[in-house]
PDB file of C-alpha atoms in Angstrom:
ATOM      1  CA  MET A   1      40.651  46.047 -13.709  1.00  0.00           C
ATOM      2  CA  ALA A   2      40.296  48.910 -11.311  1.00  0.00           C
ATOM      3  CA  ASP A   3      36.921  49.751 -12.849  1.00  0.00           C
ATOM      4  CA  ASN A   4      35.666  46.195 -12.253  1.00  0.00           C
ATOM      5  CA  ASN A   5      36.719  46.301  -8.587  1.00  0.00           C
ATOM      6  CA  GLU A   6      35.052  49.681  -8.090  1.00  0.00           C
ATOM      7  CA  MET A   7      31.882  48.425  -9.795  1.00  0.00           C
ATOM      8  CA  GLU A   8      31.745  45.296  -7.578  1.00  0.00           C
ATOM      9  CA  GLU A   9      32.258  47.379  -4.428  1.00  0.00           C
ATOM     10  CA  ALA A  10      29.529  49.792  -5.523  1.00  0.00           C
ATOM     11  CA  ARG A  11      27.170  46.863  -6.156  1.00  0.00           C
ATOM     12  CA  ALA A  12      27.950  45.396  -2.735  1.00  0.00           C
ATOM     13  CA  ARG A  13      27.253  48.755  -1.032  1.00  0.00           C
ATOM     14  CA  MET A  14      23.983  49.154  -2.969  1.00  0.00           C
ATOM     15  CA  ILE A  15      22.858  45.624  -2.060  1.00  0.00           C
ATOM     16  CA  ALA A  16      23.828  46.186   1.584  1.00  0.00           C
ATOM     17  CA  LYS A  17      21.902  49.449   1.648  1.00  0.00           C
ATOM     18  CA  ARG A  18      18.779  48.042  -0.027  1.00  0.00           C
ATOM     19  CA  PHE A  19      18.611  44.566   1.504  1.00  0.00           C
ATOM     20  CA  GLY A  20      20.013  45.023   4.968  1.00  0.00           C
ATOM     21  CA  GLY A  21      23.697  44.217   4.816  1.00  0.00           C
ATOM     22  CA  LYS A  22      25.174  40.715   4.895  1.00  0.00           C
ATOM     23  CA  ALA A  23      21.905  39.014   5.867  1.00  0.00           C
ATOM     24  CA  ALA A  24      21.410  38.260   2.156  1.00  0.00           C
ATOM     25  CA  GLY A  25      17.654  38.153   2.058  1.00  0.00           C
ATOM     26  CA  ALA A  26      17.032  37.089   5.646  1.00  0.00           C
ATOM     27  CA  SER A  27      14.905  40.111   6.448  1.00  0.00           C
ATOM     28  CA  THR A  28      11.544  41.059   5.090  1.00  0.00           C
ATOM     29  CA  GLY A  29      10.222  44.533   4.790  1.00  0.00           C
ATOM     30  CA  GLY A  30      12.113  47.757   5.446  1.00  0.00           C
ATOM     31  CA  GLY A  31      14.839  48.803   7.838  1.00  0.00           C
ATOM     32  CA  GLY A  32      12.714  48.688  10.998  1.00  0.00           C
ATOM     33  CA  SER A  33      11.181  45.259  10.491  1.00  0.00           C
ATOM     34  CA  VAL A  34      12.038  42.163  12.519  1.00  0.00           C
ATOM     35  CA  ARG A  35      14.551  39.712  11.102  1.00  0.00           C
ATOM     36  CA  ARG A  36      13.040  36.472   9.857  1.00  0.00           C
ATOM     37  CA  LYS A  37      14.354  33.594  11.996  1.00  0.00           C
ATOM     38  CA  LYS A  38      13.548  30.710   9.653  1.00  0.00           C
ATOM     39  CA  LYS A  39      12.217  30.281   6.171  1.00  0.00           C
ATOM     40  CA  ALA A  40       8.527  29.389   5.992  1.00  0.00           C
ATOM     41  CA  ALA A  41       7.856  25.862   4.753  1.00  0.00           C
ATOM     42  CA  ILE A  42       6.042  25.674   1.445  1.00  0.00           C
ATOM     43  CA  LYS A  43       3.152  23.241   1.520  1.00  0.00           C
ATOM     44  CA  SER A  44       2.845  20.821  -1.366  1.00  0.00           C
ATOM     45  CA  THR A  45      -0.867  21.358  -1.909  1.00  0.00           C
ATOM     46  CA  GLY A  46      -0.109  22.659  -5.377  1.00  0.00           C
ATOM     47  CA  ASP A  47       0.083  19.132  -6.789  1.00  0.00           C
ATOM     48  CA  ASP A  48      -3.176  18.137  -5.123  1.00  0.00           C
ATOM     49  CA  LYS A  49      -4.891  21.215  -6.520  1.00  0.00           C
ATOM     50  CA  LYS A  50      -3.618  20.431 -10.008  1.00  0.00           C
ATOM     51  CA  ILE A  51      -4.804  16.836  -9.801  1.00  0.00           C
ATOM     52  CA  THR A  52      -8.264  17.826  -8.581  1.00  0.00           C
ATOM     53  CA  ALA A  53      -8.485  20.413 -11.357  1.00  0.00           C
ATOM     54  CA  VAL A  54      -7.663  17.793 -14.003  1.00  0.00           C
ATOM     55  CA  VAL A  55     -10.150  15.320 -12.512  1.00  0.00           C
ATOM     56  CA  LYS A  56     -12.790  18.065 -12.491  1.00  0.00           C
ATOM     57  CA  LYS A  57     -12.068  18.827 -16.165  1.00  0.00           C
ATOM     58  CA  LEU A  58     -12.603  15.175 -17.021  1.00  0.00           C
ATOM     59  CA  GLY A  59     -16.031  15.331 -15.431  1.00  0.00           C
ATOM     60  CA  ALA A  60     -15.348  12.474 -13.021  1.00  0.00           C
ATOM     61  CA  THR A  61     -18.111  11.513 -10.613  1.00  0.00           C
ATOM     62  CA  VAL A  62     -17.671   9.894  -7.215  1.00  0.00           C
ATOM     63  CA  ILE A  63     -18.630   6.218  -6.979  1.00  0.00           C
ATOM     64  CA  PRO A  64     -20.154   5.627  -3.532  1.00  0.00           C
ATOM     65  CA  GLY A  65     -20.073   2.415  -1.511  1.00  0.00           C
ATOM     66  CA  ILE A  66     -16.640   1.038  -2.437  1.00  0.00           C
ATOM     67  CA  GLU A  67     -15.085  -0.576   0.625  1.00  0.00           C
ATOM     68  CA  GLU A  68     -11.705  -1.627  -0.764  1.00  0.00           C
ATOM     69  CA  VAL A  69      -9.543  -1.451  -3.875  1.00  0.00           C
ATOM     70  CA  ASN A  70      -6.825  -3.995  -4.613  1.00  0.00           C
ATOM     71  CA  MET A  71      -4.199  -3.469  -7.326  1.00  0.00           C
ATOM     72  CA  PHE A  72      -2.269  -6.641  -8.107  1.00  0.00           C
ATOM     73  CA  ARG A  73       1.407  -6.427  -9.030  1.00  0.00           C
ATOM     74  CA  ASN A  74       3.596  -8.894 -10.901  1.00  0.00           C
ATOM     75  CA  ASP A  75       5.700  -9.764  -7.844  1.00  0.00           C
ATOM     76  CA  SER A  76       2.683 -11.305  -6.017  1.00  0.00           C
ATOM     77  CA  SER A  77       2.131  -8.212  -3.896  1.00  0.00           C
ATOM     78  CA  VAL A  78      -1.046  -6.173  -3.664  1.00  0.00           C
ATOM     79  CA  LEU A  79      -1.541  -2.424  -3.279  1.00  0.00           C
ATOM     80  CA  HIS A  80      -4.517  -2.381  -0.901  1.00  0.00           C
ATOM     81  CA  PHE A  81      -6.729   0.666  -0.306  1.00  0.00           C
ATOM     82  CA  ALA A  82      -9.259   0.435   2.544  1.00  0.00           C
ATOM     83  CA  ASN A  83     -12.267   2.779   2.173  1.00  0.00           C
ATOM     84  CA  PRO A  84     -10.875   4.811  -0.747  1.00  0.00           C
ATOM     85  CA  LYS A  85     -12.514   7.672  -2.612  1.00  0.00           C
ATOM     86  CA  VAL A  86     -13.084   6.403  -6.146  1.00  0.00           C
ATOM     87  CA  GLN A  87     -13.995   8.700  -9.024  1.00  0.00           C
ATOM     88  CA  SER A  88     -14.685   7.684 -12.599  1.00  0.00           C
ATOM     89  CA  ALA A  89     -14.865   9.431 -15.932  1.00  0.00           C
ATOM     90  CA  VAL A  90     -16.444   6.833 -18.208  1.00  0.00           C
ATOM     91  CA  GLN A  91     -16.128   8.822 -21.441  1.00  0.00           C
ATOM     92  CA  SER A  92     -12.339   9.016 -21.060  1.00  0.00           C
ATOM     93  CA  ASN A  93     -11.966   5.531 -19.492  1.00  0.00           C
ATOM     94  CA  THR A  94     -10.329   6.977 -16.378  1.00  0.00           C
ATOM     95  CA  PHE A  95     -10.620   5.954 -12.731  1.00  0.00           C
ATOM     96  CA  VAL A  96      -9.106   7.896  -9.833  1.00  0.00           C
ATOM     97  CA  VAL A  97      -8.444   6.096  -6.550  1.00  0.00           C
ATOM     98  CA  SER A  98      -7.420   8.312  -3.652  1.00  0.00           C
ATOM     99  CA  GLY A  99      -6.641   7.284  -0.099  1.00  0.00           C
ATOM    100  CA  THR A 100      -3.869   5.622   1.826  1.00  0.00           C
ATOM    101  CA  GLY A 101      -2.509   2.556   0.089  1.00  0.00           C
ATOM    102  CA  VAL A 102      -0.709  -0.250   1.884  1.00  0.00           C
ATOM    103  CA  ASN A 103       1.623  -2.643   0.078  1.00  0.00           C
ATOM    104  CA  ARG A 104       0.803  -6.203   1.236  1.00  0.00           C
ATOM    105  CA  ASP A 105       1.662  -9.737   0.247  1.00  0.00           C
ATOM    106  CA  ILE A 106      -1.075 -11.609  -1.581  1.00  0.00           C
ATOM    107  CA  SER A 107      -1.122 -14.345   1.081  1.00  0.00           C
ATOM    108  CA  GLU A 108      -2.255 -11.831   3.737  1.00  0.00           C
ATOM    109  CA  LEU A 109      -5.466 -11.049   1.833  1.00  0.00           C
ATOM    110  CA  LEU A 110      -6.058 -14.480   0.326  1.00  0.00           C
ATOM    111  CA  PRO A 111      -9.421 -15.784   1.489  1.00  0.00           C
ATOM    112  CA  GLY A 112     -11.280 -12.594   0.584  1.00  0.00           C
ATOM    113  CA  ILE A 113      -9.675 -11.800  -2.760  1.00  0.00           C
ATOM    114  CA  ILE A 114      -9.906 -15.096  -4.656  1.00  0.00           C
ATOM    115  CA  SER A 115     -12.895 -13.790  -6.619  1.00  0.00           C
ATOM    116  CA  GLN A 116     -10.874 -10.722  -7.647  1.00  0.00           C
ATOM    117  CA  LEU A 117      -7.959 -12.686  -9.086  1.00  0.00           C
ATOM    118  CA  GLY A 118      -7.663 -12.708 -12.854  1.00  0.00           C
ATOM    119  CA  PRO A 119      -6.065 -15.296 -15.136  1.00  0.00           C
ATOM    120  CA  GLU A 120      -2.672 -13.594 -14.881  1.00  0.00           C
ATOM    121  CA  ASN A 121      -2.639 -14.126 -11.096  1.00  0.00           C
ATOM    122  CA  MET A 122      -3.647 -17.794 -11.178  1.00  0.00           C
ATOM    123  CA  GLU A 123      -0.023 -18.879 -11.583  1.00  0.00           C
ATOM    124  CA  ASN A 124       0.878 -16.995  -8.395  1.00  0.00           C
ATOM    125  CA  LEU A 125      -2.093 -18.618  -6.653  1.00  0.00           C
ATOM    126  CA  ARG A 126      -0.963 -22.103  -7.739  1.00  0.00           C
ATOM    127  CA  ALA A 127       2.548 -21.401  -6.442  1.00  0.00           C
ATOM    128  CA  LEU A 128       1.112 -20.263  -3.098  1.00  0.00           C
ATOM    129  CA  ALA A 129      -1.100 -23.368  -2.884  1.00  0.00           C
ATOM    130  CA  GLU A 130       1.901 -25.636  -3.515  1.00  0.00           C
ATOM    131  CA  GLN A 131       3.883 -23.747  -0.887  1.00  0.00           C
ATOM    132  CA  PHE A 132       1.090 -24.183   1.683  1.00  0.00           C
ATOM    133  CA  GLN A 133       0.819 -27.904   0.856  1.00  0.00           C
ATOM    134  CA  GLN A 134       4.558 -28.350   1.347  1.00  0.00           C
ATOM    135  CA  GLN A 135       4.404 -26.504   4.669  1.00  0.00           C
ATOM    136  CA  ALA A 136       1.432 -28.594   5.805  1.00  0.00           C
ATOM    137  CA  ALA A 137       3.159 -31.829   4.792  1.00  0.00           C
ATOM    138  CA  ALA A 138       6.330 -30.774   6.606  1.00  0.00           C
ATOM    139  CA  ALA A 139       4.343 -29.880   9.724  1.00  0.00           C
ATOM    140  CA  LYS A 140       2.394 -33.139   9.591  1.00  0.00           C
ATOM    141  CA  GLY A 141       5.546 -35.171   8.983  1.00  0.00           C
ATOM    142  CA  GLY A 142       7.295 -33.443  11.878  1.00  0.00           C
ATOM    143  CA  ALA A 143       4.382 -34.094  14.218  1.00  0.00           C
ATOM    144  CA  THR A 144       4.064 -37.814  13.416  1.00  0.00           C
ATOM    145  CA  GLU A 145       7.775 -38.633  13.573  1.00  0.00           C
ATOM    146  CA  GLY A 146       7.709 -38.889  17.365  1.00  0.00           C
ATOM    147  CA  ASN A 147       4.429 -40.865  17.504  1.00  0.00           C
ATOM    148  CA  ASP A 148       4.887 -44.457  16.320  1.00  0.00           C
ATOM    149  CA  ASP A 149       1.826 -45.856  18.093  1.00  0.00           C
ATOM    150  CA  ASP A 150      -1.507 -45.781  16.283  1.00  0.00           C
ATOM    151  CA  ASP A 151      -3.691 -43.814  18.675  1.00  0.00           C
ATOM    152  CA  ASP A 152      -5.717 -42.300  15.838  1.00  0.00           C
ATOM    153  CA  ASP A 153      -6.834 -45.665  14.399  1.00  0.00           C
ATOM    154  CA  ILE A 154     -10.342 -46.994  14.995  1.00  0.00           C
ATOM    155  CA  PRO A 155     -10.353 -49.846  17.520  1.00  0.00           C
ATOM    156  CA  ASP A 156     -11.610 -53.297  16.518  1.00  0.00           C
ATOM    157  CA  LEU A 157     -15.043 -54.465  17.636  1.00  0.00           C
ATOM    158  CA  VAL A 158     -14.727 -56.744  20.625  1.00  0.00           C
ATOM    159  CA  GLU A 159     -18.273 -57.857  21.204  1.00  0.00           C
ATOM    160  CA  ASN A 160     -21.317 -58.437  19.035  1.00  0.00           C
ATOM    161  CA  PHE A 161     -23.837 -55.635  19.508  1.00  0.00           C
ATOM    162  CA  GLU A 162     -26.681 -57.448  17.753  1.00  0.00           C
ATOM    163  CA  GLU A 163     -26.774 -60.184  20.353  1.00  0.00           C
ATOM    164  CA  THR A 164     -26.835 -57.702  23.218  1.00  0.00           C
ATOM    165  CA  SER A 165     -29.752 -55.828  21.638  1.00  0.00           C
ATOM    166  CA  LYS A 166     -31.807 -59.032  21.264  1.00  0.00           C
ATOM    167  CA  GLU A 167     -31.346 -59.901  24.923  1.00  0.00           C
ATOM    168  CA  LYS A 168     -33.256 -56.849  26.088  1.00  0.00           C
TER     169      LYS A 168
END
């Protein structure tokens, strides 16, 4: 037991001598160097570099002129990319879409994306159409409840216009 205690004390002295005492790795360099105040943040560009390397290996080419990319989800939401960078590798059936994606509801993009909807999204579209019809009917019913007089009806003809035209 005494040997273990002596060995641990010797290790502690050696570490203190080599690495600057109790700072435990807080200093860089030798004895005369300045103590490091904070640890430098590691940037996560490693993942981006790996992805670009894999895309380069696939031989993907950039597709110019794409203004937007919409990815439809099962919960009637859309992952929308505005002005993305799209690359394709046709031989491996791979497409890479890079840019900032925004998660939106399908009703926000509706007039412009009807041509992009597939058969799997038609059920969601029907449900949205029924919802809009119910809202419109409720709004119309609420607006006409207070108005019992028929101001919107066409008035009856009072005089004969043919006779007045013959008089001239």
